[in-house]
Short mmCIF file of C-alpha atoms and ligand atoms in Angstrom, two decimals:
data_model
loop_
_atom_site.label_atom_id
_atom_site.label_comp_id
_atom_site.label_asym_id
_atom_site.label_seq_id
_atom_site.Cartn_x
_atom_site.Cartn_y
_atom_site.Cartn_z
CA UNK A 1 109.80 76.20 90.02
CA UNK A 2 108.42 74.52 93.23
CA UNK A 3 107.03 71.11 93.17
CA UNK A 4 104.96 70.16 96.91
CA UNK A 5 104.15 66.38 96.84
CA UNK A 6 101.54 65.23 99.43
CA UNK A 7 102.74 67.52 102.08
CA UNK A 8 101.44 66.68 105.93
CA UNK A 9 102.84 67.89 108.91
CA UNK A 10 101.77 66.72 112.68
CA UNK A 11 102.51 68.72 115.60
CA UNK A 12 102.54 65.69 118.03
CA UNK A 13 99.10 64.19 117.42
CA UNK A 14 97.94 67.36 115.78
CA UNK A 15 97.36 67.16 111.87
CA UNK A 16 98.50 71.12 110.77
CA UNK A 17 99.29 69.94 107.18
CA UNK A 18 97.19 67.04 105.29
CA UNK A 19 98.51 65.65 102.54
CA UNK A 20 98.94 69.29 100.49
CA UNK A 21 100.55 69.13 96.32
CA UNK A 22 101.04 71.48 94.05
CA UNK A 23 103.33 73.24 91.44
CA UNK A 24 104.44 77.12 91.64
CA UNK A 25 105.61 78.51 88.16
CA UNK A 26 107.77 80.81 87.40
CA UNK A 27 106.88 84.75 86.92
CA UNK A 28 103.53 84.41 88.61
CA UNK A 29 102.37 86.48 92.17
CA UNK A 30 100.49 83.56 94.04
CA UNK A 31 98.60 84.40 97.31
CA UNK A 32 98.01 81.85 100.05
CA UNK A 33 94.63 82.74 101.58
CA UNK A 34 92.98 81.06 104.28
CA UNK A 35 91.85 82.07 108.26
CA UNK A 36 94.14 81.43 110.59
CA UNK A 37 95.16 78.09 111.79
CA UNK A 38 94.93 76.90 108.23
CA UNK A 39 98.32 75.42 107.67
CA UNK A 40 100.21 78.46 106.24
CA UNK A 41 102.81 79.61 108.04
CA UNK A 42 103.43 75.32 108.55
CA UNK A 43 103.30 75.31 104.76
CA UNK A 44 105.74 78.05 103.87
CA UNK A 45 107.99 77.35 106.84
CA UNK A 46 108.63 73.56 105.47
CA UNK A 47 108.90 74.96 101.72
CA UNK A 48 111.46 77.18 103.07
CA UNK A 49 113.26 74.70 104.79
CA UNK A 50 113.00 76.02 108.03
CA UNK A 51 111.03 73.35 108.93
CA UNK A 52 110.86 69.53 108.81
CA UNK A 53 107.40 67.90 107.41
CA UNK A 54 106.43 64.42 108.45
CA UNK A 55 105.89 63.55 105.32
CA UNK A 56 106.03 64.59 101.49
CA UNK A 57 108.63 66.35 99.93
CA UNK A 58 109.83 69.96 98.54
CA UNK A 59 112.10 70.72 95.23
CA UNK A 60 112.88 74.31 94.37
CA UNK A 61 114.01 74.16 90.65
CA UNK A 62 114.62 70.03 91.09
CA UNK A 63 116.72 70.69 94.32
CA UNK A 64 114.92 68.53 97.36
CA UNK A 65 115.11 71.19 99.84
CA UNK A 66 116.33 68.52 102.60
CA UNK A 67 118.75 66.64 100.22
CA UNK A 68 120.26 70.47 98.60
CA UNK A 69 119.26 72.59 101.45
CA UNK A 70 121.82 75.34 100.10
CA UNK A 71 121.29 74.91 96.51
CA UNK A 72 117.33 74.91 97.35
CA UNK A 73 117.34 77.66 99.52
CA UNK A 74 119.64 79.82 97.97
CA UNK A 75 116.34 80.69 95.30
CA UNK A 76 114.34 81.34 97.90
CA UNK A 77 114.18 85.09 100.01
CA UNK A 78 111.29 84.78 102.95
CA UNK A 79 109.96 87.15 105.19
CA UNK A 80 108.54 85.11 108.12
CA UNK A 81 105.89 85.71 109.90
CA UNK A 82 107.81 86.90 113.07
CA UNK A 83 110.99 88.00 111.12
CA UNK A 84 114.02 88.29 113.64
CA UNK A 85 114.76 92.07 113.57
CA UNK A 86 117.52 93.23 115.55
CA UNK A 87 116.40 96.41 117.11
CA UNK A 88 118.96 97.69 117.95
CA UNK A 89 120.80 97.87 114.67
CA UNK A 90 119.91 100.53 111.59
CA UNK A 91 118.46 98.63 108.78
CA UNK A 92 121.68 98.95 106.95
CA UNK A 93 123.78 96.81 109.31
CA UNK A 94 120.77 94.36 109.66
CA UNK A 95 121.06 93.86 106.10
CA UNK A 96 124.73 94.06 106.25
CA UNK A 97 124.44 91.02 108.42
CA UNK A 98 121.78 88.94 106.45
CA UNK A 99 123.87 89.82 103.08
CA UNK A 100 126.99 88.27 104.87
CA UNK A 101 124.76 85.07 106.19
CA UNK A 102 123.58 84.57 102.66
CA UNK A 103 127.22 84.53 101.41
CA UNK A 104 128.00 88.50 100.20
CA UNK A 105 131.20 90.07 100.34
CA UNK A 106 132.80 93.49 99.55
CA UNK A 107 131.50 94.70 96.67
CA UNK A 108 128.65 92.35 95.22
CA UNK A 109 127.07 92.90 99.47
CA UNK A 110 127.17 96.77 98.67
CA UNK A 111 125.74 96.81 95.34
CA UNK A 112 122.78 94.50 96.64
CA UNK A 113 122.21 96.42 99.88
CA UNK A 114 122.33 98.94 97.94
CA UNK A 115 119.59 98.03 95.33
CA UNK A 116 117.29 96.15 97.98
CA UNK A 117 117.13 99.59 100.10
CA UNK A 118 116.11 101.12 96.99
CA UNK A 119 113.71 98.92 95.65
CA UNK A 120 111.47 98.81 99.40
CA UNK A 121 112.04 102.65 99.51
CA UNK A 122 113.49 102.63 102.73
CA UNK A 123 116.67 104.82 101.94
CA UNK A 124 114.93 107.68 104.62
CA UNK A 125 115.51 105.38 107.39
CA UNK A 126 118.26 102.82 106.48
CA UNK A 127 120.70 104.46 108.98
CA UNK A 128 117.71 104.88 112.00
CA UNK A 129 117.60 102.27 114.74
CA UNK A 130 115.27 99.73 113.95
CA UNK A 131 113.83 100.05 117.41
CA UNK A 132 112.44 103.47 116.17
CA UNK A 133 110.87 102.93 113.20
CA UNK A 134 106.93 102.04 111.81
CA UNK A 135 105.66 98.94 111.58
CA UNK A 136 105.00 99.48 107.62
CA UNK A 137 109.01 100.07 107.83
CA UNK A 138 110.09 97.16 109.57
CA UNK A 139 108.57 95.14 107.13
CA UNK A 140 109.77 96.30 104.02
CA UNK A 141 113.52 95.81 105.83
CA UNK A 142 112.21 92.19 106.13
CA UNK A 143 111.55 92.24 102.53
CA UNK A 144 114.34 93.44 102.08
CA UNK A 145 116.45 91.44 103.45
CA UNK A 146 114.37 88.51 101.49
CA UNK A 147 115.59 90.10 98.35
CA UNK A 148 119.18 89.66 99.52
CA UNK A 149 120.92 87.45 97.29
CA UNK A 150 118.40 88.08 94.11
CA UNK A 151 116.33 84.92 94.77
CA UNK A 152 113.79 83.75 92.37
CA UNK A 153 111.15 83.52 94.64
CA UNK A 154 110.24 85.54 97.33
CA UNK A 155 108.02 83.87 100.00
CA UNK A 156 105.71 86.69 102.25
CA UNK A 157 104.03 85.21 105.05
CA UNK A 158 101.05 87.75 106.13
CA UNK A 159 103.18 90.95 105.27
CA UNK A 160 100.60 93.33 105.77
CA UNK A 161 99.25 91.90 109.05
CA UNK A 162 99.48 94.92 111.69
CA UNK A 163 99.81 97.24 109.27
CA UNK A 164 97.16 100.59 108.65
CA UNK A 165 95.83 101.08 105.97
CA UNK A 166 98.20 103.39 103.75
CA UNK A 167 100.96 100.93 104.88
CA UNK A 168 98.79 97.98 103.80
CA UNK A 169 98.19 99.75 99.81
CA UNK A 170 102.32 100.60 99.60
CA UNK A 171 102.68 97.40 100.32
CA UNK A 172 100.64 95.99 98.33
CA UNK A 173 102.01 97.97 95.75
CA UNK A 174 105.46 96.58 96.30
CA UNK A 175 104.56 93.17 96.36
CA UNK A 176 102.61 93.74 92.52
CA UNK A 177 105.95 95.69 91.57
CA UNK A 178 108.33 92.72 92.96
CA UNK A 179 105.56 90.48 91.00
CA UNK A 180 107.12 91.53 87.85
CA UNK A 181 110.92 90.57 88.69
CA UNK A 182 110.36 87.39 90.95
CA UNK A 183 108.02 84.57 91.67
CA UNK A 184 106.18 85.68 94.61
CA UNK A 185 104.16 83.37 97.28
CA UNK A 186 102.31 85.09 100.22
CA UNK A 187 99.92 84.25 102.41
CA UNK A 188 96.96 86.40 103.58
CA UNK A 189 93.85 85.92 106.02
CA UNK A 190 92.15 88.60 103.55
CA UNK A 191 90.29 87.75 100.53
CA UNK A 192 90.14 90.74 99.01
CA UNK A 193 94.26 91.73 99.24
CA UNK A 194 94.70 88.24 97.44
CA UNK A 195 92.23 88.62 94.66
CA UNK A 196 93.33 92.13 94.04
CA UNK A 197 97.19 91.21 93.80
CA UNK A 198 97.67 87.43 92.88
CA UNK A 199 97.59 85.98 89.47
CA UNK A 200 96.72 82.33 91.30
CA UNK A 201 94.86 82.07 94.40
CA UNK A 202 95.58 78.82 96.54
CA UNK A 203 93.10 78.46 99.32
CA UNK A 204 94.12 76.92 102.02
CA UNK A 205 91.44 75.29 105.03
CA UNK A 206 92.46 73.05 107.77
CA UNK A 207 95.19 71.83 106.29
CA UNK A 208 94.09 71.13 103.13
CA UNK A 209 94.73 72.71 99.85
CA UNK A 210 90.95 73.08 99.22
CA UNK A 211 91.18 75.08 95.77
CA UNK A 212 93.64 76.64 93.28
CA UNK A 213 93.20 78.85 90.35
CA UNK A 214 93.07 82.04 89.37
CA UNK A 215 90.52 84.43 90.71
CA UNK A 216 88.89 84.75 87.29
CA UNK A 217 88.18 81.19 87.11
CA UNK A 218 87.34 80.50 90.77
CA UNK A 219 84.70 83.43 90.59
CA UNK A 220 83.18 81.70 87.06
CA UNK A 221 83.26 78.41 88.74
CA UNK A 222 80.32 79.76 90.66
CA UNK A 223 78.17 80.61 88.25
CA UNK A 224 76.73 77.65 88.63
CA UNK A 225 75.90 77.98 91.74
CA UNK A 226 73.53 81.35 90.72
CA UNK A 227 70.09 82.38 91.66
CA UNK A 228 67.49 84.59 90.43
CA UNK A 229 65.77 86.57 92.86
CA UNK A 230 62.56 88.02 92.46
CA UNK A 231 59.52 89.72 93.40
CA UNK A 232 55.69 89.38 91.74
CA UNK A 233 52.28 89.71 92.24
CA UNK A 234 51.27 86.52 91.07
CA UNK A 235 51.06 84.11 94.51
CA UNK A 236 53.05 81.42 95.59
CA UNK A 237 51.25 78.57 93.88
CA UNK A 238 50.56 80.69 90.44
CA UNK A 239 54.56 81.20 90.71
CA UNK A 240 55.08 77.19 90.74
CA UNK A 241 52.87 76.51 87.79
CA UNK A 242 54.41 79.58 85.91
CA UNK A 243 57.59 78.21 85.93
CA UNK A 244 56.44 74.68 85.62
CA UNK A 245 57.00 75.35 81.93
CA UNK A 246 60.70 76.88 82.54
CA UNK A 247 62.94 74.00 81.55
CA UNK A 248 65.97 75.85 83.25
CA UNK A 249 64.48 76.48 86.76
CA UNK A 250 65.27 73.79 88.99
CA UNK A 251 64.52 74.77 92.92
CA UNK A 252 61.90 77.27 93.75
CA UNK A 253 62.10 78.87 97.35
CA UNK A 254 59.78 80.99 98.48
CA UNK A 255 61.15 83.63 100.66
CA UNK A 256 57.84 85.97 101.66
CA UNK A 257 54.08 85.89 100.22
CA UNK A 258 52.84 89.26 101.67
CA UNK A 259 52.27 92.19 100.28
CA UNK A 260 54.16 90.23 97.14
CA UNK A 261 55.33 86.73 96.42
CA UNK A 262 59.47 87.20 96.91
CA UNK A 263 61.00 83.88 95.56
CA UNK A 264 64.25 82.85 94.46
CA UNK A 265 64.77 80.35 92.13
CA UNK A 266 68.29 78.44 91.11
CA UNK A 267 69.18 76.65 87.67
CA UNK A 268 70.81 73.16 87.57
CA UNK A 269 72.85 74.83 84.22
CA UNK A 270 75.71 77.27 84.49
CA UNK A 271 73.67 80.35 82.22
CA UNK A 272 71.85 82.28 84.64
CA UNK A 273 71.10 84.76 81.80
CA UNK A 274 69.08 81.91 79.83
CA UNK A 275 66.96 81.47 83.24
CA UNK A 276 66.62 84.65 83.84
CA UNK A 277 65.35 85.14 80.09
CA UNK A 278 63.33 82.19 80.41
CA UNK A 279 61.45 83.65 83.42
CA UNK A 280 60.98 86.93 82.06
CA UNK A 281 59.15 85.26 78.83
CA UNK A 282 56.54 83.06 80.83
CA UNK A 283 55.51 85.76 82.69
CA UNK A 284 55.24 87.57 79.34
CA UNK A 285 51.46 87.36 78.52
CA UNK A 286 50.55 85.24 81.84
CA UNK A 287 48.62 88.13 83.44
CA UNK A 288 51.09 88.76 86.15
CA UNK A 289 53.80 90.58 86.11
CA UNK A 290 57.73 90.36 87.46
CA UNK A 291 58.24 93.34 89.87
CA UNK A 292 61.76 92.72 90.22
CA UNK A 293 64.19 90.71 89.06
CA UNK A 294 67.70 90.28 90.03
CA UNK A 295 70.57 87.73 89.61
CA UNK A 296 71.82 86.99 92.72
CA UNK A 297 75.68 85.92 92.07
CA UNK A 298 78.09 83.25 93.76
CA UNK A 299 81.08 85.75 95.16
CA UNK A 300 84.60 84.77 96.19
CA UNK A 301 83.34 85.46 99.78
CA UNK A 302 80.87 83.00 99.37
CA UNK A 303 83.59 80.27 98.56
CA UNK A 304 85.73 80.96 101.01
CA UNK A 305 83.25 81.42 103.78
CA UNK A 306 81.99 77.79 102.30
CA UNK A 307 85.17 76.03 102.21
CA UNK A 308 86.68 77.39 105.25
CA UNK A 309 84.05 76.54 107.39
CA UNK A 310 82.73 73.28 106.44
CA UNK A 311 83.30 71.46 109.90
CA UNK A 312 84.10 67.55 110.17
CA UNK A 313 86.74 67.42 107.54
CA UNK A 314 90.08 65.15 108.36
CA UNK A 315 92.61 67.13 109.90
CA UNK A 316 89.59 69.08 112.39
CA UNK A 317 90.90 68.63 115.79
CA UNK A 318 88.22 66.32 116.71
CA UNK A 319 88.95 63.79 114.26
CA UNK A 320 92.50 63.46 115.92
CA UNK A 321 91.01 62.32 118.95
CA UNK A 322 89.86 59.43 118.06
CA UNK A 323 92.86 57.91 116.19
CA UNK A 324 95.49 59.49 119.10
P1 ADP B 401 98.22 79.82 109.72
O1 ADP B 401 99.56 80.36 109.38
O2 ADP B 401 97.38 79.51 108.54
O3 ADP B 401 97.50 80.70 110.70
P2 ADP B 401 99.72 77.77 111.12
O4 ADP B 401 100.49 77.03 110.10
O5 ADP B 401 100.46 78.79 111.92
O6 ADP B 401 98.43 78.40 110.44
O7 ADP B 401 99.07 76.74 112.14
C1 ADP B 401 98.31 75.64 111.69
C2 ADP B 401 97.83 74.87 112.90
O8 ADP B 401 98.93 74.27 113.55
C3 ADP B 401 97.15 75.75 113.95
O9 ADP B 401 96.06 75.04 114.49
C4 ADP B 401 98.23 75.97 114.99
O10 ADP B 401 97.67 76.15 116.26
C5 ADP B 401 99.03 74.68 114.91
N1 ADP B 401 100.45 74.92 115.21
C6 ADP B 401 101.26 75.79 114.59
N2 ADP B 401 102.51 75.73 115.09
C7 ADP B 401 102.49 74.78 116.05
C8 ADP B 401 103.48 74.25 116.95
N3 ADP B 401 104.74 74.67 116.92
N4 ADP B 401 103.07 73.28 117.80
C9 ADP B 401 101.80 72.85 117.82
N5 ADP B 401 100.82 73.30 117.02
C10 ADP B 401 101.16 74.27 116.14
MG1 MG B 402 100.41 82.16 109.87
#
């Protein structure tokens, strides 16, 4: 559905976009995560066409979104991240308006307002001045006016940003519920929001598209990265020979030696149960015994944190300087 071939985008000398490709599908919810500065709003406003890249190129359905800007754009609804609002108009006129920009008339424009208003639930207000209503309000009129034209995809950049916290769940909810009618892309600063409401997670760090797949997979992908934790009365160097004999153990750290020996202790393989069994049995009959024992497990968090703040990589400010 969208095809993004080595994306980059400089703001004078500044690289906001490096070199970013990927493929969106249809029918899937797809979140953009990443802090902010990462490259995307830059992202999303060049897939949008509302902005030029420097290099790489964009096709929505096989349209080149500079070479068939209307045929491109036409499958595409966005909600920017500063959506124009008038304020001064009700949310029916505003959509009135965007309807007429996006080529509705009579009928067809009346029927659509019509269902749009509907589907963000924001019949209640649709004849209020914009001026007057809630944040959480205003933006489902900017997703509603995305839905204008029944696009294919609808693009969300941080739609819950600002928001409190019943806003943030409703719309939440209404970005799972548009999930099942359109492709849906938005971006979010918030790990949590995207792993509770995207089937595909695309992390996004300086620039760089630094992973992508779903949150299922991500999370398993750090498995390997697990660690037992645990707590004995057997000291420090009685630990080491103990697990000498454990094949699977592969880096012992001690963390405390007094009153008890806390250690952890990491496995080159992916099966942190076979370590953890491993452990338990040569302790079994050694004389000392395992306190406690826990598996210590890779998290999201712990990715993201990792990927999003490992300094030095091409794109970081200071790496500019020296080639401007
Ligand atoms: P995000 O949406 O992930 O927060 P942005 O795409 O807005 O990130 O910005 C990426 C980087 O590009 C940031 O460092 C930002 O300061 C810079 N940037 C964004 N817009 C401009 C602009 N118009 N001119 C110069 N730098 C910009
Ligand atoms: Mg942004």
């Amino acid at each position: 559905m969208i095809e993004v071939e080595h994306l980059t985008k400089y703001y004078g000398s500044f690289l906001a976009v490096d070199d970013i490709s990927f493929t969106i599908e249809d029918g899937h919810v797809y979140g953009f995560l990443g802090p902010n500065g990462a490259g995307k709003s830059t992202t999303m406003n060049i897939i949008t066409g509302c902005l030029s890249a420097t290099a790489g190129r964009v096709r929505i359905d096989g349209h080149d979104i500079y070479e068939e800007p209307d045929k491109a754009k036409r499958l595409i609804g966005y909600l920017p991240e500063h959506p124009p609002l008038y304020l001064n108009e009700s949310p029916r006129e505003y959509l009135r308006f965007v309807g007429e920009a996006k080529g509705l008339r009579g009928e067809e424009l009346q029927r659509q307002i019509a269902e749009v208003v509907e589907k963000t639930g924001i019949a209640a207000v649709q004849n209020r001045r914009i001026a007057a209503l809630s944040k959480g309000y205003r933006q489902r009129v900017g997703i509603a006016q995305a839905l204008l034209g029944n696009p294919r995809v609808i693009i969300l950049d941080e739609p819950t940003v600002g928001l409190d916290p019943l806003q943030i769940i409703e719309i939440r909810d209404l970005i799972r519920e548009l999930g099942k009618t359109h492709t849906v892309i938005f971006s979010s600063h918030i790990l949590s929001e995207v792993q509770a409401i995207c089937d595909e997670i695309l992390m996004i760090a300086k620039g760089r598209l630094a992973a992508f797949d779903t949150p299922e997979n991500l999370e398993k992908e750090l498995l390997a990265r697990n660690e037992l934790r645990l707590t004995t009365d057997a000291a420090p160097g009685e630990l080491r020979a103990l697990l000498a004999g454990v094949e699977a153990a592969d880096t012992l750290t001690v963390e405390s030696e007094t009153p008890y020996t806390v250690a952890s202790v990491r496995t080159k393989g992916a099966d942190i149960y076979a370590l953890s069994r491993a452990v338990f049995l040569a302790f079994a009959g050694s004389g000392h015994v395992l306190l406690e024992l826990s598996l210590k497990k890779g998290t999201l968090e712990d990715v993201f944190i990792e990927l999003t703040e490992t300094p030095g990589k091409p794109g970081a400010p200071e790496a500019e300087e020296k080639e401007g």
